[in-house]
Coordinates of C-alpha atoms and ligand atoms in Angstrom, one line a residue:
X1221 CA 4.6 -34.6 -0.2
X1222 CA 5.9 -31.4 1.3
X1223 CA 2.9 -30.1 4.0
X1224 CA 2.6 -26.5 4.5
X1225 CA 1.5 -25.5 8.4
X1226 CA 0.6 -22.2 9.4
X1227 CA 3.0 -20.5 12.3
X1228 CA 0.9 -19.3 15.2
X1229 CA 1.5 -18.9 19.1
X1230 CA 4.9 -20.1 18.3
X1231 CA 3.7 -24.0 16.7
X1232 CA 3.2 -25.5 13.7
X1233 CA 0.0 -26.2 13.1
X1234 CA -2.7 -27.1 10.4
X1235 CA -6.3 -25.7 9.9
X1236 CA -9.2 -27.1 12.3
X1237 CA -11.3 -27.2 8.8
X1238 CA -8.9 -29.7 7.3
X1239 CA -8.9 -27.6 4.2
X1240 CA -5.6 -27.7 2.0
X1241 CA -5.2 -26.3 -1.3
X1242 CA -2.0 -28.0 -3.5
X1243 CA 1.0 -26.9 -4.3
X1244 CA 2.8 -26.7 -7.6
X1245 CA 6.3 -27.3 -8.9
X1246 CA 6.1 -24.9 -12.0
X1247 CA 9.3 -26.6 -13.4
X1248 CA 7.2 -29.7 -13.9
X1249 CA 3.7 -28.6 -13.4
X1250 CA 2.9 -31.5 -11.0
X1251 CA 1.5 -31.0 -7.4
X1252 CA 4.4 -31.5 -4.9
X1253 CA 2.9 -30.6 -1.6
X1254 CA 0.0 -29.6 0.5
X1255 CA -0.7 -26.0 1.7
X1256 CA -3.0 -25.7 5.1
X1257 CA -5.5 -23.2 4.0
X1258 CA -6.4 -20.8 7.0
X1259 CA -10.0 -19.6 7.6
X1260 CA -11.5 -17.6 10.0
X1261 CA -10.5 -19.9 13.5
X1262 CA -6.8 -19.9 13.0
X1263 CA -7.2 -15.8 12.6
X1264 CA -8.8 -15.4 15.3
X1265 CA -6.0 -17.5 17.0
X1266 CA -3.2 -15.3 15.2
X1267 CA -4.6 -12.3 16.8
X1268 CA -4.6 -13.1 20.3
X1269 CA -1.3 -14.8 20.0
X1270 CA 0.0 -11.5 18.1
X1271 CA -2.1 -9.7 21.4
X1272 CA -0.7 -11.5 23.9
X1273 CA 2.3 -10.9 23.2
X1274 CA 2.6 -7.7 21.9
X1275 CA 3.0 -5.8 25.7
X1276 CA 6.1 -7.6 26.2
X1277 CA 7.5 -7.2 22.8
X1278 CA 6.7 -3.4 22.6
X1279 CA 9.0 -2.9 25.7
X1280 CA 11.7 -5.1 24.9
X1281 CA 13.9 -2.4 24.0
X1282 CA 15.0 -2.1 20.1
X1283 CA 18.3 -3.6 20.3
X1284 CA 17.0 -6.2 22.3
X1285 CA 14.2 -7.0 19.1
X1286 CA 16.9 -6.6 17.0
X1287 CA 19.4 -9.4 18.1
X1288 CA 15.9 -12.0 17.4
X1289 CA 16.5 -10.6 14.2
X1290 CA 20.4 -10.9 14.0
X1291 CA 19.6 -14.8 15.1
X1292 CA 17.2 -15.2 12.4
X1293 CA 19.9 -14.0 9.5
X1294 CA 22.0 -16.2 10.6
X1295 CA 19.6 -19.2 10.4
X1296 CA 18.6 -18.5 7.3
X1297 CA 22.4 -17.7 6.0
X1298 CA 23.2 -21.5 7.3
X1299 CA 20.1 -22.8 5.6
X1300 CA 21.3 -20.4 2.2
X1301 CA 21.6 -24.1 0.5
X1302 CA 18.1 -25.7 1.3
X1303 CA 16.1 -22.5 1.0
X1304 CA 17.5 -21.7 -2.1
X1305 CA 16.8 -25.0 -3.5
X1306 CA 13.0 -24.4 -1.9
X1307 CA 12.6 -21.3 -3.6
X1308 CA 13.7 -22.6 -7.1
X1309 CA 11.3 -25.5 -7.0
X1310 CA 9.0 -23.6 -5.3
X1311 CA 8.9 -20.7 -7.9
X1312 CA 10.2 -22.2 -11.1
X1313 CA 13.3 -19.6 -10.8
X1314 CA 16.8 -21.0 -11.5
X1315 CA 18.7 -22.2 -8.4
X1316 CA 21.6 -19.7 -9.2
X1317 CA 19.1 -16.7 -8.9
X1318 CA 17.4 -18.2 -5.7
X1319 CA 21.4 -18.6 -4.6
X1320 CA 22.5 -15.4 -5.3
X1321 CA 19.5 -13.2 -4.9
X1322 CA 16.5 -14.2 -3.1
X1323 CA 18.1 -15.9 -0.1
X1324 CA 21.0 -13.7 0.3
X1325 CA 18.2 -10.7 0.3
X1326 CA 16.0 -12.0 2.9
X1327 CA 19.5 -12.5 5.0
X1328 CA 20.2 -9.3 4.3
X1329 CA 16.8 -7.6 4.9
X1330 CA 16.9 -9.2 8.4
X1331 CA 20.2 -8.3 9.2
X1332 CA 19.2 -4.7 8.0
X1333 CA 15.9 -4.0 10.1
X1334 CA 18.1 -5.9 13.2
X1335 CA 20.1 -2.4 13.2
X1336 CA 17.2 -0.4 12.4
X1337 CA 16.0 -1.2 15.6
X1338 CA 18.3 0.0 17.5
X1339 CA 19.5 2.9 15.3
X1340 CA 15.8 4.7 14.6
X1341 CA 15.4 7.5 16.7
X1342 CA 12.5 10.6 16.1
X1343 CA 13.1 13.9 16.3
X1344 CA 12.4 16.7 18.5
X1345 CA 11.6 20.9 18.1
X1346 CA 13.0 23.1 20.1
X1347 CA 10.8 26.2 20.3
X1348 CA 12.1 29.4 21.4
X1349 CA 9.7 30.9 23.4
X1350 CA 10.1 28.3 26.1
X1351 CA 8.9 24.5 25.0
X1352 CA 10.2 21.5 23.7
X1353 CA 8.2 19.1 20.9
X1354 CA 9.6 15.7 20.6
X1355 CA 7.7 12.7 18.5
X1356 CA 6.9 9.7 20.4
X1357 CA 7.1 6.9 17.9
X1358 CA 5.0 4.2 18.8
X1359 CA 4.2 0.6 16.9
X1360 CA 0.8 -0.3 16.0
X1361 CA 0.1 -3.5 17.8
X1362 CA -1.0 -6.6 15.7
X1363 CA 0.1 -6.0 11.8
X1364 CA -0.4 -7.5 8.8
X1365 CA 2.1 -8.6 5.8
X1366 CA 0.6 -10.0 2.6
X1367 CA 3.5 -10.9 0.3
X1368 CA 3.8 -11.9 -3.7
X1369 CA 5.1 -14.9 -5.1
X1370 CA 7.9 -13.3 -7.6
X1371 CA 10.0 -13.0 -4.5
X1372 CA 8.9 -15.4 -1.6
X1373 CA 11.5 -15.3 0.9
X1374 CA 13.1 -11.7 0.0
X1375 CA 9.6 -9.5 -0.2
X1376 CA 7.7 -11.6 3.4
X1377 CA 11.3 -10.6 5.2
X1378 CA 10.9 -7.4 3.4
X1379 CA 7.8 -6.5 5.7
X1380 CA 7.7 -8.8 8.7
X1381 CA 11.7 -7.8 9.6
X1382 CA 10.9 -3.7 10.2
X1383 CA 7.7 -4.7 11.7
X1384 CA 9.0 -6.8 14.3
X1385 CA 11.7 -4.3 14.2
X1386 CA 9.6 -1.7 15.5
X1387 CA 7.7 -3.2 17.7
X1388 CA 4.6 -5.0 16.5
X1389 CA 3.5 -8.4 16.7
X1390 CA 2.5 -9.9 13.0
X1391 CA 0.2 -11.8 11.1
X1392 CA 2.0 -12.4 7.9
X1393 CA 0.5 -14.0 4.9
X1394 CA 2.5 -15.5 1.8
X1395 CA 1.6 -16.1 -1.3
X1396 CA -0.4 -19.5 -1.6
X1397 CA 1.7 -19.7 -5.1
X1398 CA 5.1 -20.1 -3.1
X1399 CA 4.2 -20.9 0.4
X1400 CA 7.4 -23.1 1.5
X1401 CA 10.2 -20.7 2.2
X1402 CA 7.8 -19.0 4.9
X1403 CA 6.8 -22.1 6.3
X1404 CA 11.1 -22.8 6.5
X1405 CA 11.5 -19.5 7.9
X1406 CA 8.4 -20.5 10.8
X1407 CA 10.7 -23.6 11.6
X1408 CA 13.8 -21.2 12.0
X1409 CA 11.6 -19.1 14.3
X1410 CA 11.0 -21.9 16.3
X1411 CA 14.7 -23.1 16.5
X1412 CA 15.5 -19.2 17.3
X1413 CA 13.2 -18.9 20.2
X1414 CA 11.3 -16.2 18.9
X1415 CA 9.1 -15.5 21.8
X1416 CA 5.7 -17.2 20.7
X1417 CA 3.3 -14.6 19.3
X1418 CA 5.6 -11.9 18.0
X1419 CA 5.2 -13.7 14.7
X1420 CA 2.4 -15.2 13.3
X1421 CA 2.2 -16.7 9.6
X1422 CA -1.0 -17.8 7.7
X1423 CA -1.5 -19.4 4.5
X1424 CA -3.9 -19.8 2.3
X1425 CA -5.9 -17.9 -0.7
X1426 CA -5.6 -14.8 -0.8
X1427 CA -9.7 -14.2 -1.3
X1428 CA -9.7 -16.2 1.7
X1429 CA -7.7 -15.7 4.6
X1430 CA -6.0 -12.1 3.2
X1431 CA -9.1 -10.7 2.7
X1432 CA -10.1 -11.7 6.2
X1433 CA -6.7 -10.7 7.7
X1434 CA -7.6 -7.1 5.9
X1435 CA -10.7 -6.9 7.2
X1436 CA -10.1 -8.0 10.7
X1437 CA -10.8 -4.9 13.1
X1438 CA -7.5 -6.0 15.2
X1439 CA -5.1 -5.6 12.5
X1440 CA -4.2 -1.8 13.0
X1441 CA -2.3 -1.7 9.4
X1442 CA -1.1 -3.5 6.4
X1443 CA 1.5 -3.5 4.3
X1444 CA 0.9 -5.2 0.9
X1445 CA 2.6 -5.8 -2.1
X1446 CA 0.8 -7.4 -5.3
X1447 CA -1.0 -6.9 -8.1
X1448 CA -2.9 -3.6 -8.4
X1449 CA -6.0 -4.9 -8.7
X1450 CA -5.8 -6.5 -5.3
X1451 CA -4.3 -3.6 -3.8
X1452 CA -7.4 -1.4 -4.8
X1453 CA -9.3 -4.3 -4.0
X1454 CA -7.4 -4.3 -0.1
X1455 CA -8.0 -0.2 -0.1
X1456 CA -11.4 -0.4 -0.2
X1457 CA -11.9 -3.1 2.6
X1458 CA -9.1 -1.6 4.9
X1459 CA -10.4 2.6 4.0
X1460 CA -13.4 2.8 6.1
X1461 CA -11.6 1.2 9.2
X1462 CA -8.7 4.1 8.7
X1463 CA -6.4 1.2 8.3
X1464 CA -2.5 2.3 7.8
X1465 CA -1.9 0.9 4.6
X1466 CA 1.1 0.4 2.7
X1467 CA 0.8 -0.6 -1.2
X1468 CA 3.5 -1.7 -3.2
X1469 CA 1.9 -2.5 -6.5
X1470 CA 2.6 -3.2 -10.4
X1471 CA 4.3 -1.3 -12.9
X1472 CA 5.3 -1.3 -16.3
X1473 CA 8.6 0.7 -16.0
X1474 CA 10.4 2.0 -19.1
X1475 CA 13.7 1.1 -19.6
X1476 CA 15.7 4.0 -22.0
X1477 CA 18.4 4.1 -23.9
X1478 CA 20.1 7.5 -25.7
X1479 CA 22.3 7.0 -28.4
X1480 CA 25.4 8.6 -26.4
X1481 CA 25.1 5.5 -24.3
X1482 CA 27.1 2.9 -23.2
X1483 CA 26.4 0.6 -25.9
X1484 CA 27.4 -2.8 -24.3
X1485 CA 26.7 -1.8 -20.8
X1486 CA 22.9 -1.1 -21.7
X1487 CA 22.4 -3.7 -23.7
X1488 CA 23.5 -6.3 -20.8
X1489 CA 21.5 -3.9 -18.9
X1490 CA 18.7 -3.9 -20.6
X1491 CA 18.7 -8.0 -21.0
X1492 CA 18.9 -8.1 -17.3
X1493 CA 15.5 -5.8 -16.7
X1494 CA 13.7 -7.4 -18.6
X1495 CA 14.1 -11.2 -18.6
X1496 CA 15.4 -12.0 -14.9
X1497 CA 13.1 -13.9 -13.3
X1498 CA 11.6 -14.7 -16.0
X1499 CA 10.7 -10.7 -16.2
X1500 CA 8.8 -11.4 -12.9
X1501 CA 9.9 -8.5 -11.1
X1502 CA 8.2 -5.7 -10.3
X1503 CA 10.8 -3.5 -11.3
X1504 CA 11.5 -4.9 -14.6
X1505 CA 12.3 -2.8 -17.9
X1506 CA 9.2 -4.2 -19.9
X1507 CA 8.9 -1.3 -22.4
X1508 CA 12.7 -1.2 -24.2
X1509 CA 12.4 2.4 -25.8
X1510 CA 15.6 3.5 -28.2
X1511 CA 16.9 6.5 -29.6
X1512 CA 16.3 6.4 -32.9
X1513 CA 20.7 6.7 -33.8
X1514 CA 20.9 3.6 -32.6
X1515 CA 17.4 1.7 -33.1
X1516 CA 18.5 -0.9 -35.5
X1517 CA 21.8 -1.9 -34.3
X1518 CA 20.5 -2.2 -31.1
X1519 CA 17.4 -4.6 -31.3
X1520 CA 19.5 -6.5 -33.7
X1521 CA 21.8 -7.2 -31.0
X1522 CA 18.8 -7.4 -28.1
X1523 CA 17.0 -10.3 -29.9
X1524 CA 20.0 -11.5 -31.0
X1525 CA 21.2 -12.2 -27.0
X1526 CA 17.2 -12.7 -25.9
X1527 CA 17.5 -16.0 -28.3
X1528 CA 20.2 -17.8 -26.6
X1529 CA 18.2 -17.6 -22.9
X1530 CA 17.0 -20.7 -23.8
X1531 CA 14.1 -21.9 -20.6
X1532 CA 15.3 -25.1 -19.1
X1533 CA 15.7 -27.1 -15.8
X1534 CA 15.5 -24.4 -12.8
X1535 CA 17.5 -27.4 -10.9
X1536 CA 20.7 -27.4 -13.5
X1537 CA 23.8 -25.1 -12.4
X1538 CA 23.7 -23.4 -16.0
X1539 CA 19.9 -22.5 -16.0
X1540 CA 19.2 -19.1 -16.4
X1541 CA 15.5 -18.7 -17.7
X1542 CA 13.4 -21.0 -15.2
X1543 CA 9.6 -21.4 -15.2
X1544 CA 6.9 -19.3 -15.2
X1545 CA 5.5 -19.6 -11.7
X1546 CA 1.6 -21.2 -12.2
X1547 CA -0.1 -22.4 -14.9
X1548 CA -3.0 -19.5 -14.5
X1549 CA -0.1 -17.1 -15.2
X1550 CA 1.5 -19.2 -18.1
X1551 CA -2.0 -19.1 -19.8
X1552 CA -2.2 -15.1 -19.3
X1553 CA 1.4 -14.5 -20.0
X1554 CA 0.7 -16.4 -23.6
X1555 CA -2.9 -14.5 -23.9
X1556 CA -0.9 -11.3 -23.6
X1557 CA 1.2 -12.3 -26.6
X1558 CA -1.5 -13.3 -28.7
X1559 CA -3.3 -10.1 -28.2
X1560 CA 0.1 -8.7 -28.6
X1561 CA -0.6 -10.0 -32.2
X1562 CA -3.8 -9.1 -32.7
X1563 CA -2.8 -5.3 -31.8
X1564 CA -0.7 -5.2 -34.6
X1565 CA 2.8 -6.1 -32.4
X1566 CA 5.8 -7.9 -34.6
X1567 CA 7.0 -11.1 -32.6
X1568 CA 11.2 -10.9 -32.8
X1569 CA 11.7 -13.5 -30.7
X1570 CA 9.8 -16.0 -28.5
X1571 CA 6.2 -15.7 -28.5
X1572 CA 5.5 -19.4 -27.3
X1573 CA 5.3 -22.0 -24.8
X1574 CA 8.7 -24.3 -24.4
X1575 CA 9.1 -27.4 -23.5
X1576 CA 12.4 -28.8 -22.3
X1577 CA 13.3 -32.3 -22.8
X1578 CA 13.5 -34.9 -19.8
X1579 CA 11.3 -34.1 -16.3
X1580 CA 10.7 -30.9 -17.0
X1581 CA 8.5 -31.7 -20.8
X1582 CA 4.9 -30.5 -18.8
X1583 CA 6.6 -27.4 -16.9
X1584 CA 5.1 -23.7 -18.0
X1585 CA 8.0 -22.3 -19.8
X1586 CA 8.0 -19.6 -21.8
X1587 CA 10.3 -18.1 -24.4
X1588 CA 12.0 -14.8 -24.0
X1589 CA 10.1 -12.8 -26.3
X1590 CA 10.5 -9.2 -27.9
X1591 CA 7.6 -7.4 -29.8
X1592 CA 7.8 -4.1 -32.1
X1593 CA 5.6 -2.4 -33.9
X1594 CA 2.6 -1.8 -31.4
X1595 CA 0.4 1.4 -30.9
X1596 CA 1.2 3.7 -27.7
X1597 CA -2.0 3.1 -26.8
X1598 CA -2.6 -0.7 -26.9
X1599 CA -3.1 -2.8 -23.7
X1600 CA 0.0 -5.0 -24.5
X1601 CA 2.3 -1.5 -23.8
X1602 CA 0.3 0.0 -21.0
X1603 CA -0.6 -2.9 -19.2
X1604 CA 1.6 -4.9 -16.7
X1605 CA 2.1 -8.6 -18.2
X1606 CA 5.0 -9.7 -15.5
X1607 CA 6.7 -12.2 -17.8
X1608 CA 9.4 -12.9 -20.0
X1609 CA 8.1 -10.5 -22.8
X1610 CA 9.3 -6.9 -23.5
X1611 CA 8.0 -4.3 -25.9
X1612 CA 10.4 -2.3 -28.4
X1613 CA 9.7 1.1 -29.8
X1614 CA 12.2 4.0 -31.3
X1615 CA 11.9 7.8 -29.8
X1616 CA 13.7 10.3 -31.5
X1617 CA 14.4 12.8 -28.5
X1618 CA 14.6 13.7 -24.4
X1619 CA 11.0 15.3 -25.2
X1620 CA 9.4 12.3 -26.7
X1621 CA 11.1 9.9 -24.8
X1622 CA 9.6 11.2 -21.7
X1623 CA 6.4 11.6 -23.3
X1624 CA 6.2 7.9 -23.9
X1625 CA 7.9 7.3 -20.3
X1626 CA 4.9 8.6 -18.9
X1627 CA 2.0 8.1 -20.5
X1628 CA 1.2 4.8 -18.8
X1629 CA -0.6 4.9 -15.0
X1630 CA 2.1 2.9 -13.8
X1631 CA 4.9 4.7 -12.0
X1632 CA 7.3 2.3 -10.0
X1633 CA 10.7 2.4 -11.8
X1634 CA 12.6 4.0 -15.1
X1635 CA 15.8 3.3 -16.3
X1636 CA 18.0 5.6 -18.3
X1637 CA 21.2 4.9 -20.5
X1638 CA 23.0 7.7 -21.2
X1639 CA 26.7 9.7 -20.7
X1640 CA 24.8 13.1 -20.9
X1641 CA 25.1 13.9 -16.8
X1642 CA 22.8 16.9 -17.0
X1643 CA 20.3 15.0 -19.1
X1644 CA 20.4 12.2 -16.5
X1645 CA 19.3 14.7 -14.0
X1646 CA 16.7 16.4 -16.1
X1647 CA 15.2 13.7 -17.0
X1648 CA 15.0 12.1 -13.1
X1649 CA 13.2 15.1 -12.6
X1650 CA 10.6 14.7 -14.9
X1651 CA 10.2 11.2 -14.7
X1652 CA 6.6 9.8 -13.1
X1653 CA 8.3 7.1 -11.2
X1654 CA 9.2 6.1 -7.8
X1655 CA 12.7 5.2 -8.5
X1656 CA 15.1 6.5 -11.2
X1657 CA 18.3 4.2 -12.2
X1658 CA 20.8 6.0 -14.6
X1659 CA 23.1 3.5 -16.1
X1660 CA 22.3 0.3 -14.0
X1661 CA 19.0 -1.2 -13.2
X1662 CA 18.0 -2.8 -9.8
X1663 CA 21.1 -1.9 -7.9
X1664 CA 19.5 -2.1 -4.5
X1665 CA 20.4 0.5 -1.3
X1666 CA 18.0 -0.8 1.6
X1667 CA 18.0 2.7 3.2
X1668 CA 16.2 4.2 0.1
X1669 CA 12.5 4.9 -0.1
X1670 CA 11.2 1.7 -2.6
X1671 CA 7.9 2.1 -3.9
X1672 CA 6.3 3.6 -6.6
X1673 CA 3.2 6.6 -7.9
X1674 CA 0.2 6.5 -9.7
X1675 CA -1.1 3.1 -9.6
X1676 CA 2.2 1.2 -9.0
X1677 CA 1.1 2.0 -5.0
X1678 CA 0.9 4.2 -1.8
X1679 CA 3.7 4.8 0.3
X1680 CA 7.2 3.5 0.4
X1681 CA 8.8 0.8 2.0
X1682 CA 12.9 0.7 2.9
X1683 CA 15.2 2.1 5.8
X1684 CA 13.9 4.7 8.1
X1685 CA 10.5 4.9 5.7
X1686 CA 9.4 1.4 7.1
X1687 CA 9.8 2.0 10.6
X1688 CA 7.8 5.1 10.4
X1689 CA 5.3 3.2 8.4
X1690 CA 5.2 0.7 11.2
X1691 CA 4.7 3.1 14.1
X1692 CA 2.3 5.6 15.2
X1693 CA 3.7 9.2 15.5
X1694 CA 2.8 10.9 18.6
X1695 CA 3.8 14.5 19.5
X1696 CA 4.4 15.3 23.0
X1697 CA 4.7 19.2 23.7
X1698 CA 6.7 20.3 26.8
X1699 CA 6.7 24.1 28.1
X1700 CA 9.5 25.0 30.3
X1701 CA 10.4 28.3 31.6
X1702 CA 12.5 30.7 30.9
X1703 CA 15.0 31.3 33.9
X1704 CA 14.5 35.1 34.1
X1705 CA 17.7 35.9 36.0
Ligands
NAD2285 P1 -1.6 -10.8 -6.0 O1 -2.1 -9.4 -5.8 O2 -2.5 -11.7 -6.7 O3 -1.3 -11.4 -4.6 C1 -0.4 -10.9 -3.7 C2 -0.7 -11.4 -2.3 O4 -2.0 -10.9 -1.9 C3 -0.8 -12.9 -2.1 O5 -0.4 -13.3 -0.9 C4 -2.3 -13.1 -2.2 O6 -2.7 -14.3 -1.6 C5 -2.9 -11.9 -1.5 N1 -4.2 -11.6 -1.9 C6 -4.9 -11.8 -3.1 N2 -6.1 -11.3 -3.0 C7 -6.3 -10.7 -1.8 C8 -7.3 -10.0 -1.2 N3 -8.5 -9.7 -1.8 N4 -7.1 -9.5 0.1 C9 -5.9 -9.7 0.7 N5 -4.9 -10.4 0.1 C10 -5.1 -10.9 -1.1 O7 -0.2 -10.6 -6.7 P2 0.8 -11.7 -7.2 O8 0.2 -12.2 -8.4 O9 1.1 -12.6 -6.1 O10 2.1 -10.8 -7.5 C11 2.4 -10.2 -8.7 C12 2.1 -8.7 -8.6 O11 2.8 -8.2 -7.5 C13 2.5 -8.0 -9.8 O12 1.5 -7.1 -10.2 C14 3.8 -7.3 -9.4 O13 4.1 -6.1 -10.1 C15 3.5 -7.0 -8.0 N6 4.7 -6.7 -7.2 C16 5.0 -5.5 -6.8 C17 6.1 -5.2 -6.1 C18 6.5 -3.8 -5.6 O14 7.4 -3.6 -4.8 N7 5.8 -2.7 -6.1 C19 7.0 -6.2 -5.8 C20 6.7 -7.5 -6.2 C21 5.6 -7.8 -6.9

């Protein structure tokens, strides 16, 4: 049995309650290990550790900050092999996707916010008559980073990494679905020589311990990404404190193709946004709208590929639909299609638990599934299911399409499939969404500002954005004079 500690002054450690909650591989949905579940005593112990040490870490200069950072890449890009392996059983997501993506990421992310510390500089106003303004930009103090489970390793680097980077010491809190690459990451800490303090990491539920972390008076800001209803949830606990808050929340992101496009390129495209990771990704393409020129021939082809991603074994090489990550979000994931259904929605493809043969016969799988045929209006095409299911309706124009494109409170991502330049640019325009991606989906720059509007969330997260997040801005006005001669 794996045991999940929390990180804190630098150790290992458990809760003083002895309270544990279990820990799930998906693949097999069978408890594998034991997660300590924080309560209010090891908070309190995160926040003066984060205290204590934050004076220190504040005025070790940025590049200094970064090269713990640097270190920590490293560590994790020789322990590429082990974490990925966590991840997978951890999450249910096939080894080759924890290989290639989520480890690599959190490297990456690391390795980014190492340089952002020593490249991010403020700016300064020169005024004429005589004074100069220049922006002191200073971190927060003790922060907090609550994390999903779709992403374990990549989204927790995601915030602690520019935090750190800037300045602050951190309470971060993964999900209690996929606790164990954080707890590897605490061990890599350790090995490191992270001074104790800078980084503190709690687990537990997130009613529990994140709702505590929110509310503690200590924590000067948080940056959270989740579900929407928790990050409303978060805003109302954190709002009358005049917490910083960043929220990076759901979406329900249309994915678009024109008739003029690429044919084969959106179609792998489109395959891509919606089913990897078992379409748990914030970002997917859930709602697949086509031109209407092309309609037929292309969900023909769609199902015809969404058919052969056959779930099986996250372990095995050639996996590449894995498990669903819980069996709560199995059970939603199939309610959705059945309402799906009952909304009047045509099942193409999947619409139904699997189960592989051999150890993985109990494990939540689901089948890629593609429904047509549903009102605009239904819950199943304005509400966020984050699963391996993807709606399908025809638009006959630019006008309509963005019509549809919008009409949903979401607003994190949109992807567009075209050869019409000028359209692509019209259309990013008028697009509701945070990010716009024009012939590819999820090609990733970490300087750009990720995050999303209307109820995907507050804020954005990425590059230079981050470290402004994670620091104060403070204007210092200087007047000089003139020399008269
Ligand atoms: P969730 O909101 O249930 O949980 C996210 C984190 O918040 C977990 O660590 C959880 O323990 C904690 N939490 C739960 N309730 C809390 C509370 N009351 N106070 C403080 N912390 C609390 O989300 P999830 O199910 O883990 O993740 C899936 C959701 O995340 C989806 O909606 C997905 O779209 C979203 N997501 C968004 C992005 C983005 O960048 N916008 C990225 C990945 C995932």
């Amino acid at each position: 049995m794996e045991t999940i500690r929390h990180y804190i002054n630098g150790e290992l450690r458990t809760s003083r309650e002895d309270a544990w909650l279990d820990n799930f591989e998906p693949a097999t949905g069978q408890v594998y290990g034991r997660i300590a579940d924080a309560g209010r005593a090891e908070l309190e112990d995160a926040v003066a550790a984060a205290e204590a040490a934050f004076p220190a870490w504040r005025r070790t200069p940025g590049p200094e900050r970064g090269r713990w950072l640097y270190r920590l890449a490293e560590l994790v890009e020789r322990d590429l092999e082990k974490l990925a392996a966590a991840e997978s059983r951890d999450t249910g997501k096939p080894i080759s996707v924890a290989r290639s993506l989520d480890i690599p990421r959190a490297a990456a992310n690391l390795r980014f916010f190492a340089g952002a510390a020593g490249h991010f500089a403020s700016e300064s106003h020169l005024m004429e008559d005589g004074a100069i303004n220049w922006t002191l930009r200073e971190p927060h103090g003790v922060v907090g980073c609550i994390s999903p489970w779709n992403l374990p390793l990549y989204l927790f680097t995601w915030k602690i990494a520019p935090a750190l980077a800037a300045g602050n010491c951190v309470i971060g809190k993964p999900s209690e679905v996929t606790p164990v690459t954080a707890c590897h990451l605490a061990e890599l800490c350790i090995e490191a020589g992270l001074p104790q303090g800078v980084l503190n990491i709690l687990h537990g539920r997130g009613a529990g311990i994140g709702a505590e972390l929110v509310a503690h008076p200590k924590v000067r800001a948080i940056s959270f990404t989740g579900g929407t209803a928790t990050g409303a949830e978060i805003a109302r606990s954190a709002a009358p404190m005049f917490k910083k808050l960043s929220l990076e929340l759901g979406g329900k992101n249309p994915n678009i193709v024109f008739d003029d496009c690429d044919f084969d390129k959106a179609l792998e495209g489109s395959l891509k946004a919606a089913f990897a990771n078992q379409g748990q990704i914030c970002l997917c393409g859930s709602r697949l709208l086509v031109q209407r020129g092309i309609y037929d021939r292309f969900r023909d082809a769609f199902v015809e590929r969404a058919r052969e991603l056959q779930p099986g074994d996250p372990m095995e090489e050639a996996t590449r639909q894995g498990a669903v990550v819980s069996a709560a979000h199995h059970e939603k994931v199939l309610s959705c299609i059945q309402r799906a259904r009952e909304e009047g929605g045509e099942i193409l493809c999947g619409g139904e638990a699997v189960q592989p043969k051999g150890r993985c016969a109990r494990g939540w799988f689901i089948a890629p599934t593609v429904i047509e045929g549903l009102p605009r209006d239904c819950h199943t095409v304005r509400e966020e299911i984050f699963g391996p299911v993807v709606t399908l309706a025809p638009f006959e124009d630019e006008a309509e399409a963005l019509t549809i494109a919008n009409e949903v409170d979401y607003g994190l991502a949109a992807s567009l499939w075209t050869a019409d330049i000028s359209r692509a640019h019209r259309m990013s325009r008028e697009l509701e969404t945070g990010l716009v991606w024009v012939n590819t989906w999820m090609l990733r720059d970490l300087r750009v500002p990720m995050g999303g509007m209307k109820h995907s969330g507050v804020g954005r997260e990425g590059g230079f954005e981050a470290m402004r997040f994670f620091t104060e801005a403070k204007n210092v006005c200087i007047r000089f004079e003139e020399n008269e001669g």
